[in-house]
XYZ file of C-alpha atoms in Angstrom:
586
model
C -32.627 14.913 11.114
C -33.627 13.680 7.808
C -36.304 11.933 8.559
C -37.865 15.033 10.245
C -37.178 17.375 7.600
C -39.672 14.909 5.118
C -42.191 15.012 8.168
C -42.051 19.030 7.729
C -42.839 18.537 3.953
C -45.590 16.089 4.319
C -47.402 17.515 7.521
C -49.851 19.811 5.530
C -50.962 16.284 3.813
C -53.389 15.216 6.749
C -52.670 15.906 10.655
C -53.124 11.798 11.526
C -50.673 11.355 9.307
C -48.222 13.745 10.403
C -49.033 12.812 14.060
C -48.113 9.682 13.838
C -45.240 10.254 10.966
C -43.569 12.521 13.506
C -43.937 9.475 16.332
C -42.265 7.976 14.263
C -39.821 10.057 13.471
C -38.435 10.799 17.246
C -38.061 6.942 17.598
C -36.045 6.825 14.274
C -33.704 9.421 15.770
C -33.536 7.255 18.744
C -32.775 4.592 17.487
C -30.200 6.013 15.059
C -28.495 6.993 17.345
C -28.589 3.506 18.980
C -27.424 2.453 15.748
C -24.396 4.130 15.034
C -22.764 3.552 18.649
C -23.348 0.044 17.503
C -21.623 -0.343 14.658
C -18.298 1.863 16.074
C -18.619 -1.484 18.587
C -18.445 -3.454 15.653
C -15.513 -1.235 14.058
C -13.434 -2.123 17.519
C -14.030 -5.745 17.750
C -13.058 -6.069 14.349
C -10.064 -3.977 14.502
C -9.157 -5.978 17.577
C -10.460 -9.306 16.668
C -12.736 -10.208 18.866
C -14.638 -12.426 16.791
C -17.356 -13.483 19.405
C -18.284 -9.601 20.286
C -18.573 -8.944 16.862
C -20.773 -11.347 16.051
C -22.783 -10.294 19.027
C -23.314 -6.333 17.995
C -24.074 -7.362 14.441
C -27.360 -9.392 16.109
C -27.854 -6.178 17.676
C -27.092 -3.954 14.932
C -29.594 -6.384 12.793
C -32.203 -6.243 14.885
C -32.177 -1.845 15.204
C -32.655 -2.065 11.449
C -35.200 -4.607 11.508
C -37.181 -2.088 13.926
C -36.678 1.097 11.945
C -37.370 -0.733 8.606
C -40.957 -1.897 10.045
C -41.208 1.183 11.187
C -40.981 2.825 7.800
C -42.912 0.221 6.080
C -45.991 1.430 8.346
C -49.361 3.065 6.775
C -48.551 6.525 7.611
C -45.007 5.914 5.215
C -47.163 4.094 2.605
C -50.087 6.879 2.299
C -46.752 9.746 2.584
C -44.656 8.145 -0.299
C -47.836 9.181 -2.804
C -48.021 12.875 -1.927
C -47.121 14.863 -4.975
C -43.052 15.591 -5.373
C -42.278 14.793 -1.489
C -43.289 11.586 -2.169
C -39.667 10.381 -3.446
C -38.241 11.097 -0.054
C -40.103 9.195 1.601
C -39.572 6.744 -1.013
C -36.222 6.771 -0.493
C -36.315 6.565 2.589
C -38.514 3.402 2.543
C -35.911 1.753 0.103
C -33.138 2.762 1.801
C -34.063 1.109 5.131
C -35.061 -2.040 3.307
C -32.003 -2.675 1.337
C -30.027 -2.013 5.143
C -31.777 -4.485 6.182
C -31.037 -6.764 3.293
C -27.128 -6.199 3.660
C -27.772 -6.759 7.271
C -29.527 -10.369 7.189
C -28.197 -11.451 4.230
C -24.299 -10.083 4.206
C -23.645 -8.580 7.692
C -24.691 -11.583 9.981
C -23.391 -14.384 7.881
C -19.787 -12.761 7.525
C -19.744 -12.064 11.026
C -21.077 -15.306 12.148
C -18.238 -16.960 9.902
C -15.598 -14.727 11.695
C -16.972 -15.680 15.143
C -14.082 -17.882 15.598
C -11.813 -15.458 13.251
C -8.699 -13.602 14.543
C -5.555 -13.639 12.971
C -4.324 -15.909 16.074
C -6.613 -18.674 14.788
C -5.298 -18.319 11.092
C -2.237 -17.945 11.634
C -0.615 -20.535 14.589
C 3.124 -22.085 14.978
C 4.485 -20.541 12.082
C 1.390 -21.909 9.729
C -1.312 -20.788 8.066
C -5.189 -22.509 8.292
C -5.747 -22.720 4.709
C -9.151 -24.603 5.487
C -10.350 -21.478 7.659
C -8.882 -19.159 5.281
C -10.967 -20.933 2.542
C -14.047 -20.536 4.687
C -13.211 -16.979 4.882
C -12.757 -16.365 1.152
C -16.394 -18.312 0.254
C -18.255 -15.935 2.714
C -16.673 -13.006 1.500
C -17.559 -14.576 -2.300
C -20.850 -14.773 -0.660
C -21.649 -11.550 0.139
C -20.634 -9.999 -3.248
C -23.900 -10.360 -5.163
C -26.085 -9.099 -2.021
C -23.921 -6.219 -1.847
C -23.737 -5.252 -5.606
C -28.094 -5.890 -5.729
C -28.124 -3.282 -2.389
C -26.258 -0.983 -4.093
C -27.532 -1.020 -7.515
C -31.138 -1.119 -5.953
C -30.017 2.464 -4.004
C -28.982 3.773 -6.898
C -32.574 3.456 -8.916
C -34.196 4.756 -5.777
C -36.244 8.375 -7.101
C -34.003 11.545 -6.820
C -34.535 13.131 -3.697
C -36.013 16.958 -3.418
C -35.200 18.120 -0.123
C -31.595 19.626 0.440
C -30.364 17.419 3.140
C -31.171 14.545 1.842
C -29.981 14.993 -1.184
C -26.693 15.980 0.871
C -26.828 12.972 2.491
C -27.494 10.717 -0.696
C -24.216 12.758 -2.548
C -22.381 11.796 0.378
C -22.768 7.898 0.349
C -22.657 7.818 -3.008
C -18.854 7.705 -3.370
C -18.580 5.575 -0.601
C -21.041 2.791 -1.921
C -19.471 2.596 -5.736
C -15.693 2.447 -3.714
C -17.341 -0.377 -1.862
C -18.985 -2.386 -4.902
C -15.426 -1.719 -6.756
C -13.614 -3.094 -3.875
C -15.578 -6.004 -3.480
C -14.964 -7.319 -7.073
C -11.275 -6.659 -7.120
C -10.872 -8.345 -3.040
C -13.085 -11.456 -4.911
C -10.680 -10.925 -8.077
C -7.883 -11.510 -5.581
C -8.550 -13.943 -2.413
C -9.163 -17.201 -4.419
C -5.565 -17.317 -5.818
C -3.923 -17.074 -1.923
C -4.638 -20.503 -1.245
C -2.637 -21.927 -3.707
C 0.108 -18.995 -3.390
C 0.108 -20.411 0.202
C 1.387 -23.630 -0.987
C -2.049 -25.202 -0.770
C -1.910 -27.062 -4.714
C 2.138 -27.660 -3.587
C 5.260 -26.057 -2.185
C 5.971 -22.849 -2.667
C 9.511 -21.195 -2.759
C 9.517 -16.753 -2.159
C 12.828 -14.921 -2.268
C 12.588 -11.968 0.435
C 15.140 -9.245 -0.738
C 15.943 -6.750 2.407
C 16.363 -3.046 0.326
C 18.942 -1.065 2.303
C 17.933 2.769 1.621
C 20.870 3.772 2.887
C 22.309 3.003 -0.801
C 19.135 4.156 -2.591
C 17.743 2.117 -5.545
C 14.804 3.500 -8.005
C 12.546 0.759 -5.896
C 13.817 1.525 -2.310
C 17.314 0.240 -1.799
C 20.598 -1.732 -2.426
C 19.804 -5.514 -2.222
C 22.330 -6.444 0.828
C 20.580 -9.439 2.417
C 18.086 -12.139 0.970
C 16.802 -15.651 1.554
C 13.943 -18.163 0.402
C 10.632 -18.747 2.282
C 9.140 -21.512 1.855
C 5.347 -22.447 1.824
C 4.030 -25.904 1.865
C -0.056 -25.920 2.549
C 0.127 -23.107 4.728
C 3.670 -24.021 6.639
C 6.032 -21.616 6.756
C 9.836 -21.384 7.154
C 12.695 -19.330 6.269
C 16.212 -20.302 4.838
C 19.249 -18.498 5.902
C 19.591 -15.029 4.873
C 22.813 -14.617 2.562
C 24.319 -11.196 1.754
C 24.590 -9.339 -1.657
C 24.360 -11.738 -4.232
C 26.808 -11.639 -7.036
C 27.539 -14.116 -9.925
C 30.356 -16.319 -9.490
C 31.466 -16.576 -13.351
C 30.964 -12.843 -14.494
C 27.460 -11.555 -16.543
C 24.611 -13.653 -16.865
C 23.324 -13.627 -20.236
C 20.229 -14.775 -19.007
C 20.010 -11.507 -17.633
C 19.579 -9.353 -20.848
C 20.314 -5.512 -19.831
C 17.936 -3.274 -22.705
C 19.590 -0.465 -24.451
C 17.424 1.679 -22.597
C 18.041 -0.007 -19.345
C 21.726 0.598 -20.096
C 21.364 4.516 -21.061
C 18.885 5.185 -18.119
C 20.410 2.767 -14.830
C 24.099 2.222 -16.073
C 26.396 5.131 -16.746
C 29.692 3.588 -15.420
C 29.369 -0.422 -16.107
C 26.417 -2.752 -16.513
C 25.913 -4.426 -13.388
C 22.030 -5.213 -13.264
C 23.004 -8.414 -14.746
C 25.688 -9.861 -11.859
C 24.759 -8.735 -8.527
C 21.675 -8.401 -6.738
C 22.668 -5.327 -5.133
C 21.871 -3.460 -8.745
C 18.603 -5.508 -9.378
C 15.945 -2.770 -8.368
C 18.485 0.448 -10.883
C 14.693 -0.058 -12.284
C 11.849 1.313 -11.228
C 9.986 -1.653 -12.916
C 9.675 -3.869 -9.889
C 8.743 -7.188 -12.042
C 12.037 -6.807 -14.528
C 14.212 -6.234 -11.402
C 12.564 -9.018 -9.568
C 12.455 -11.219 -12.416
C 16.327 -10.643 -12.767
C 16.969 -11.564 -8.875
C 14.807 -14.349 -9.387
C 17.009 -15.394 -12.301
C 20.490 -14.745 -10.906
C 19.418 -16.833 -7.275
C 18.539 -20.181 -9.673
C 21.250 -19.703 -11.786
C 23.648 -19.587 -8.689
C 21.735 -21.969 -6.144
C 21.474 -25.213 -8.203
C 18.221 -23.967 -9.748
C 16.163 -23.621 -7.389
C 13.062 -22.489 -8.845
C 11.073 -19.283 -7.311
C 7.851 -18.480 -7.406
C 7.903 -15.276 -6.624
C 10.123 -12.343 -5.258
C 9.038 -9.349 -1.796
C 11.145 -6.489 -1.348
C 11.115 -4.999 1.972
C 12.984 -2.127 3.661
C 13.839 -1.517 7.394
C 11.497 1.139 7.643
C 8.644 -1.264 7.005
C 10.050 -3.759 9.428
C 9.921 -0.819 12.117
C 6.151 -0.533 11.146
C 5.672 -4.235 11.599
C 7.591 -4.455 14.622
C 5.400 -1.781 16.122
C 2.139 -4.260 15.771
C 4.200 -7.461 17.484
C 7.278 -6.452 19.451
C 11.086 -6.324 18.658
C 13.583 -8.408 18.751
C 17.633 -8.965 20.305
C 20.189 -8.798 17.671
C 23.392 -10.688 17.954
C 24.972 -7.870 19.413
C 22.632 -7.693 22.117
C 21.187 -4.594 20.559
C 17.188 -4.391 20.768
C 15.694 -3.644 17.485
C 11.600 -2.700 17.370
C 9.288 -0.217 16.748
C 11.459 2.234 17.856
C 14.780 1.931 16.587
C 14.563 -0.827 13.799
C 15.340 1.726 10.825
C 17.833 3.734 12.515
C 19.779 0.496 13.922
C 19.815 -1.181 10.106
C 20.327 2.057 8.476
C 22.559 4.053 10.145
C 23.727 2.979 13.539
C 25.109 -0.658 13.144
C 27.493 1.360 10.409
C 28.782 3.661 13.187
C 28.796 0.631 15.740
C 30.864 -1.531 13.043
C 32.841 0.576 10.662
C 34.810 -1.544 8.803
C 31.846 -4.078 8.249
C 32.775 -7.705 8.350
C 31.120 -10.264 10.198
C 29.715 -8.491 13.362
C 27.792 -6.802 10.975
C 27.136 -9.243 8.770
C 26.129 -11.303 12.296
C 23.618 -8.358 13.058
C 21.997 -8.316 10.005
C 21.208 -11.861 9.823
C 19.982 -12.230 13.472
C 17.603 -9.354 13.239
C 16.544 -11.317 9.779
C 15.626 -14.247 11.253
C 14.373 -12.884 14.787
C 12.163 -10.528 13.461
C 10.634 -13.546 11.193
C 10.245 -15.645 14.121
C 8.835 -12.425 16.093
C 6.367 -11.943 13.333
C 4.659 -15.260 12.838
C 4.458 -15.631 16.127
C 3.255 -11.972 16.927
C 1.049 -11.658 14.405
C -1.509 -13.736 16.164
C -2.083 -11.857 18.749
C -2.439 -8.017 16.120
C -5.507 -7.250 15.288
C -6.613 -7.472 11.841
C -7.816 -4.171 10.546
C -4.322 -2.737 11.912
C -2.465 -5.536 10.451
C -4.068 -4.597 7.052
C -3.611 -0.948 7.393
C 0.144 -1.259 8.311
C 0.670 -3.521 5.573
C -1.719 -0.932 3.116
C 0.941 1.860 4.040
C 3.967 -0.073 3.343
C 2.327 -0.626 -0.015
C 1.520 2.938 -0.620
C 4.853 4.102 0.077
C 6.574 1.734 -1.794
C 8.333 -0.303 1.117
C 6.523 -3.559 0.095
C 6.880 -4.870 -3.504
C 5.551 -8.278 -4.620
C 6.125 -9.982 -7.977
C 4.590 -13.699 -9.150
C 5.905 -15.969 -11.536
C 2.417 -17.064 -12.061
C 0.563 -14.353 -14.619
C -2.688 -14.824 -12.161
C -0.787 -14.007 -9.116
C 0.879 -11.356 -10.945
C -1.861 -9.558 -11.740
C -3.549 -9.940 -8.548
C -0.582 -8.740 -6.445
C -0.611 -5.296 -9.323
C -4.639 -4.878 -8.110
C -3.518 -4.961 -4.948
C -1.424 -2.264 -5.066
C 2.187 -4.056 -4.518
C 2.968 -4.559 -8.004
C 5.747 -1.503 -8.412
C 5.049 -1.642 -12.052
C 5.432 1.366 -14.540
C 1.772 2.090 -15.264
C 0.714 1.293 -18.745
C -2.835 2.443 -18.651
C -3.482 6.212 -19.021
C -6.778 6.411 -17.875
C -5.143 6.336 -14.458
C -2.071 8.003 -14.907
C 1.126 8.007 -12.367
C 4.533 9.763 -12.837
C 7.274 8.609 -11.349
C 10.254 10.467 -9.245
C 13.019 7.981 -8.412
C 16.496 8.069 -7.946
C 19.501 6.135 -8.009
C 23.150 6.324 -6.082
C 26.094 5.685 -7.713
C 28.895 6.557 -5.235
C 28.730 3.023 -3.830
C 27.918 4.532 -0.442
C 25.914 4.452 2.638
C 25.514 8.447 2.683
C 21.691 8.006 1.311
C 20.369 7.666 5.257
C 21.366 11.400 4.742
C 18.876 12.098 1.641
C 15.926 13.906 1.395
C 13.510 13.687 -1.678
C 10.949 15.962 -1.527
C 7.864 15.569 -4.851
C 5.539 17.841 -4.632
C 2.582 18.231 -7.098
C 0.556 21.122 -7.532
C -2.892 21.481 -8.608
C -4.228 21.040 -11.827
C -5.333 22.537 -14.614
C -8.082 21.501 -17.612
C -6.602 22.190 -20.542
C -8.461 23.145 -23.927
C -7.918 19.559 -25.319
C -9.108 17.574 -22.256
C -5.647 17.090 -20.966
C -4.921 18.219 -17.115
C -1.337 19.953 -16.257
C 0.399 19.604 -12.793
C 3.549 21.276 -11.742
C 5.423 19.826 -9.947
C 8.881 20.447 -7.820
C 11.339 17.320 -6.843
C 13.928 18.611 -4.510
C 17.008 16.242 -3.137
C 18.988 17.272 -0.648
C 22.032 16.020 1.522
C 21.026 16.335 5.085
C 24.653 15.060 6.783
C 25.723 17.038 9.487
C 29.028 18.673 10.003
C 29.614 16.291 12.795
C 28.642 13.535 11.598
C 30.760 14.776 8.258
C 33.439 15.149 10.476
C 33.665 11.452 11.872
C 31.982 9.452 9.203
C 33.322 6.196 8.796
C 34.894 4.114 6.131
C 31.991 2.090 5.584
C 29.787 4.475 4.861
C 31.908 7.143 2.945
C 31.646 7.025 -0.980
C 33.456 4.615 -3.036
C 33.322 5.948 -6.311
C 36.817 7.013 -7.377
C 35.186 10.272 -9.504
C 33.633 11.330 -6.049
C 34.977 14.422 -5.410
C 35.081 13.948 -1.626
C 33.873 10.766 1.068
C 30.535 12.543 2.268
C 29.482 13.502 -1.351
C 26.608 11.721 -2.688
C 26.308 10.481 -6.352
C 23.029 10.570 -7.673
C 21.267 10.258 -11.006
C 17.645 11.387 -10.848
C 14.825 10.594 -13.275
C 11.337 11.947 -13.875
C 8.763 9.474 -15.744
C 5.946 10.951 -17.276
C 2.521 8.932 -17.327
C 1.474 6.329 -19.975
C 0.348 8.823 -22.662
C 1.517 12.106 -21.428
C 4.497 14.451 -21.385
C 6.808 16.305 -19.198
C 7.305 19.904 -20.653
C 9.133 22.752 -18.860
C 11.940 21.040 -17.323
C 14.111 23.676 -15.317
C 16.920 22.875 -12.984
C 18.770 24.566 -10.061
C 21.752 23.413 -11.853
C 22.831 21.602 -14.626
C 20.546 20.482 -17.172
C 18.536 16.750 -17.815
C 18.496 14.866 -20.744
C 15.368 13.094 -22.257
C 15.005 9.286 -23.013
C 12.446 6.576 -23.269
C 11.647 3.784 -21.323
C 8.801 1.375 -21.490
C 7.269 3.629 -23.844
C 7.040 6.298 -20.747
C 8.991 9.818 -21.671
C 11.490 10.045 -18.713
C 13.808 12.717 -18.055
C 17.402 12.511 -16.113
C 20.314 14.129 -14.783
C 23.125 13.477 -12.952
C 23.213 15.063 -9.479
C 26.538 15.454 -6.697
C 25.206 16.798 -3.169
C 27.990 17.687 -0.619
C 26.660 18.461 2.915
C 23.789 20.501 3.280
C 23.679 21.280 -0.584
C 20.392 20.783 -2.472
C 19.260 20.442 -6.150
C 15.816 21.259 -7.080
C 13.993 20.476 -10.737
C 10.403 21.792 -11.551
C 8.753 21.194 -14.666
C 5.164 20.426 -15.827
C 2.944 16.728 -15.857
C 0.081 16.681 -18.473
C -1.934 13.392 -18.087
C -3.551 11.965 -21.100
C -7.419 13.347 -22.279
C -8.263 9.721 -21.392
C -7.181 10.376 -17.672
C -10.275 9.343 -15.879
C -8.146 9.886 -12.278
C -5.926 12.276 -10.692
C -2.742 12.336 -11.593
C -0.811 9.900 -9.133
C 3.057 10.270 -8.072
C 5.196 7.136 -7.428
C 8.181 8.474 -5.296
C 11.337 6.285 -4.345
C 10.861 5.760 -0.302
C 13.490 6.914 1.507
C 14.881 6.755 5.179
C 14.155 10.592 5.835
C 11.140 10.154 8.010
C 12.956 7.518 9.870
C 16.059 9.716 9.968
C 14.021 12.586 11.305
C 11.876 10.676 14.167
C 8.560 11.122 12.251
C 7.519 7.344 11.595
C 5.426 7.929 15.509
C 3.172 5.668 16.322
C 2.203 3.204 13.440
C -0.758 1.568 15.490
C -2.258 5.623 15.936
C -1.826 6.144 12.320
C -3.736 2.938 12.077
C -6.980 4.259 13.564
């Protein structure tokens, strides 16, 4: 299509020309077409794996754009591109085909040749990673960088097109291209360092914390279970899970709690500093993980940690969904299905005075589903792999923090860094909220953030309303029958199916949050980090809700849209809207 619509604006130049421009033309279109049934081939073999297929179609794929760039580099295209104003397109065109067929020979067909013998069942085998062929994987993708960056630079001197369509066309891969060359330089910022976080310069020791949402924390969930991984060049293995973690001789005073941290997270008794359970009252991920990290070495000998994952059930259902679930020590089944509602919800009902058949559940689902995943993961394709993982990061279910300041700041770029943004060019409130009835009743809670449009103000700032709305979902049944375990603790709750929250609203580095008004009640304002934040205690019996809107206005320097971190809860789970991860994958 675009090609023809230059060969309308240059047929009045000569009728050889034209002739043989608008040959040329219908065998473009062609072969287009060819073209992009290709590369979805190479989308599916790459989703799946299949290294050898891959490699294959990109020959293929190669060799189309080989054609169609000879094609354009023939003497009717030369005498075209120097016809007054039309010129450019064809121009562009020209340029456009040969830098495709730059990032073909020089990018495309060396990556894929390198992941020829590539699937995640190669890299990852018995519970080990290859670190040589995940080296090899790293230099080609180092490789391609400076190819890709020239191709796209290169595009972006090409003349400015004059025809519509094209133009279209140009503004449409535009975006796509600078995402790309951005991407590229942060992946390249990123991959070097996993070697050695995969114990390749020496062992490695990771604390997994399991977040139980059910007993919501500003970062997901009450710390119940946790246990070290350990990485040694690429060899993996898991210690014993314990449960909640708590200090055996009172406060650690290695564990400083900040005025701030005590006005904001601790309205009944500081805690944060003795039990694990408390760690993640913050929503800053790498002062709640540095404070597990902490209390584990102080109480196991000193064992030093490298670095600390938070992960929630609902993630684990994700995950379970790519490799298959496992039998917990109960006999119950727990997979893609069922895993958040089992953990969550039902092993409370099934057990509900706790104890050790619980205790028993947790731990064998803990250490099945590790098993089930390093030896699943093999077989998962890759691009779903990385999605699934992507939307546990975007939701907040997967949270990563490194001792080392490298690491660190690679895991923040990307994206599983749970910090409290600093930088207001790219601004992010934050909606989170904490329970404090020392309950289970939060498999119950819905928290609903929902941000409006915005609006340019005279100053350069943008405003957003917004409207946070919790709300206890427990039905009069289950009110009716709801056992111990679960029921508040608190002795200020006002009954066992109440839930005890405290809710807080963080404005973005170098804004505000104006226009606070409440169903009921009314917040107070405090700092933290710098960030404004307001707060408010909240009680929800069954089927009661609370609602807060109020205004966001993001920084002049805001070069983004304003971005919402939210607190992920079970409610999706709850509901039966998690579907099919591998679908949402596509």
């Amino acid at each position: 299509m675009v090609v023809g619509l230059v060969i309308l604006a240059v047929v009045a130049f000569g009728g050889t020309t034209g002739f043989f421009l608008y040959k040329d033309a219908k065998s473009l279109q062609a072969q287009a077409g060819t073209l992009m049934s290709e590369v979805s081939f190479m989308k599916d073999h790459l989703k799946n794996g299949e290294g050898e297929q891959l490699n294959a179609t990109a020959g293929t794929v190669a060799e189309q754009i080989a054609s169609m760039r000879d094609t354009v580099d023939g003497p009717a295209w030369t005498i075209a591109s120097f016809i007054p104003v039309y010129g450019d397109d064809i121009k562009l065109v020209r340029g456009m085909m040969e830098q495709a067929d730059i990032l073909a020979q020089d990018a495309m067909l060396p990556a894929c040749a390198q992941l020829e013998d590539f699937k995640l069942g190669n890299l990852l085998t018995d519970g080990a990673v290859n670190i040589e062929m995940l080296k090899g994987l790293i230099t080609t993708i180092q490789d391609m960088e400076p190819v890709v960056i020239s191709s796209i630079d290169a595009i972006d001197a090409l003349p400015e097109p004059h025809i519509g369509k094209i133009k279209a066309l140009m503004d449409k891969v535009a975006g796509p291209m600078n995402t790309a060359k951005g991407a590229l330089k942060q992946v390249n910022g990123v991959l070097p360092l996993l070697p050695q976080m995969l114990g390749a310069d020496g062992p490695r020791n990771y604390l997994i914390t399991a977040e139980n949402n059910s007993e919501i924390r500003a970062c997901g969930g009450f710390v119940g279970s946790l246990g070290v991984m350990n990485v040694d060049n690429g060899e993996i293995s898991l210690q014993d899970f314990e449960g909640t973690l708590h200090s055996s001789n009172g406060p650690k005073p290695q564990i400083p709690i900040t005025d701030e941290e005590m006005t904001l997270f601790q309205p009944y008794e500081p805690t944060m500093n003795f039990t694990s359970g408390d760690a993640y009252f913050t929503p800053d991920f790498p002062k709640g993980a540095s404070n597990v990290s902490t209390l584990w070495s102080l109480e196991h000998g000193g064992q030093h940690i490298d670095g600390v994952v938070a992960l929630d059930p609902v993630l684990l259902q994700y995950l379970l969904q790519l490799c298959g679930g496992v039998t917990a020590a109960d006999g119950t089944v727990v997979d893609g299905s069922n895993a958040a509602n089992e953990l969550l919800s039902g092993s409370y009902w099934k057990y509900p005075e706790g104890g050790e058949a619980q205790d028993a559940v947790f731990a064998s689902v803990a250490s099945g589903a590790f098993n089930q995943l390093l030896g699943g993961l093999g077989e998962v394709g890759f691009t779903n792999l990385f999605k699934v993982i992507k939307r546990g990061g975007d939701e907040g279910r997967l949270l990563m923090w490194m001792a080392n300041e490298a690491e660190e700041n690679a895991v923040v770029q990307m994206g599983f860094g749970g910090t409290l943004n600093a930088d207001p060019t790219k601004p992010q409130a934050g909606v989170f909220v904490n329970n404090y009835s020392y309950s289970k009743l939060d498999w119950y809670l819905n928290l609903d953030a929902v941000k409006g449009e915005g609006v340019k103000n005279a100053d350069g700032t943008v405003s957003y309303p917004m409207t946070v709305t919790l709300t206890n979902e427990m039905s009069a049944a289950d009110a009716a029958a709801l056992p111990a375990y679960i029921a508040a603790h608190n002795g200020t709750a006002d009954a066992p199916t109440q839930q005890m929250l405290r809710a807080l609203l963080y404005a973005p580095a170098g804004g505000t949050i104006t226009d606070v008004v409440t169903s009921s009640g009314s917040m107070k304002e405090a700092t933290h980090n710098g960030l404004q934040v307001f707060y408010q205690d909240v009680r929800l019996m069954p089927g009661e809700s609370f609602q807060v809107t109020y205004t966001v206005t993001v920084s002049a320097e805001a070069a983004e849209e304003l971005d919402v971190r939210v607190t992920p809860t079970a409610q999706h789970a709850r509901k039966g809207e998690i579907g099919d991860v591998l679908a949402d994958a596509e």
